[in-house]
Amino acid sequence: MVRHGGAGVLLAGVLAAGVHADEVPRAPAWPDTALARTEALALLQTLNADLLSHDSATLTLERWCAAHGMASPAKVTAEHVHGPARPLPDDLRAQLGIAADEPVAYRRVALRCGGRTLSEAENWYVPSRLTAAMNHTLETTDTPFGKVVRPLHFRRRTLSAKLLWSPLPSGWEQAAELPADHAGLLPIPPRLLQHRALLFDGEGHPFSALIETYTDQVLAFEPPSAHP
């Protein structure tokens, strides 16, 4: 059984396209040059490594926003996306170690900072493994999940991490030279990176399964080479 957690202010169809209801889409303006492509790849790999080495994606994105001057203060908020609850995939239910009739809450949110949607996250969590206060906060506020469950001293185990776009072609490191520069802007797709993960409490019990998709807005700043 899956039930919804929380109320929100967004339309599911809007965020399904990666756009906030009050947000004008702003594609990152990177030049289509070999240098910019190399910088973009290095930054995506850096963000991926940072996410993999820390338990809270929310806090990692706040550090990312602050480091790249994307907002001041760099505060990430979670805004709920309304719509039908997606059933918990069978493999993730097995990973959580719960019976078929165990109630599971579903929370789909957009993590936003500086007016930009950085990540779209689906979260299936087990209410019986959280405190009553935590469940109340998740059901009634937009507080990011990682901040709510921080008292559990949770740790994160990544099940998979997939780069959905590479600015450079496969095998570029073995090529005689990098791709040629082109006029205009680098075409960056709306979704760049996806993680699947489990969260465990301090006693080693899994209580949440996550699918997180990071958007092009994580690169919504000037390339490093624009600041010689």
Short mmCIF file of N, CA and C in Angstrom, two decimals, residues 88-98 198 206:
data_model
loop_
_atom_site.label_atom_id
_atom_site.label_comp_id
_atom_site.label_asym_id
_atom_site.label_seq_id
_atom_site.Cartn_x
_atom_site.Cartn_y
_atom_site.Cartn_z
N LEU A 88 5.69 1.36 -5.43
CA LEU A 88 7.07 1.04 -5.10
C LEU A 88 7.52 -0.14 -5.95
N PRO A 89 8.59 0.02 -6.74
CA PRO A 89 9.07 -1.11 -7.55
C PRO A 89 9.38 -2.33 -6.67
N ASP A 90 9.08 -3.50 -7.19
CA ASP A 90 9.25 -4.72 -6.41
C ASP A 90 10.68 -4.90 -5.91
N ASP A 91 11.66 -4.54 -6.74
CA ASP A 91 13.04 -4.73 -6.31
C ASP A 91 13.39 -3.82 -5.14
N LEU A 92 12.81 -2.62 -5.12
CA LEU A 92 13.08 -1.71 -4.00
C LEU A 92 12.33 -2.14 -2.75
N ARG A 93 11.13 -2.71 -2.89
CA ARG A 93 10.43 -3.25 -1.72
C ARG A 93 11.25 -4.37 -1.09
N ALA A 94 11.82 -5.21 -1.93
CA ALA A 94 12.67 -6.28 -1.42
C ALA A 94 13.90 -5.72 -0.72
N GLN A 95 14.48 -4.66 -1.30
CA GLN A 95 15.65 -4.03 -0.68
C GLN A 95 15.30 -3.43 0.68
N LEU A 96 14.08 -2.91 0.81
CA LEU A 96 13.64 -2.35 2.10
C LEU A 96 13.32 -3.44 3.12
N GLY A 97 13.13 -4.66 2.65
CA GLY A 97 12.86 -5.77 3.56
C GLY A 97 11.50 -5.68 4.22
N ILE A 98 10.48 -5.26 3.47
CA ILE A 98 9.14 -5.12 4.03
C ILE A 98 8.16 -6.03 3.31
N LEU A 198 19.25 3.68 -1.19
CA LEU A 198 18.52 3.36 0.03
C LEU A 198 19.10 4.17 1.17
N PRO A 206 16.86 -0.30 6.80
CA PRO A 206 16.50 0.56 5.68
C PRO A 206 15.10 1.14 5.89
#
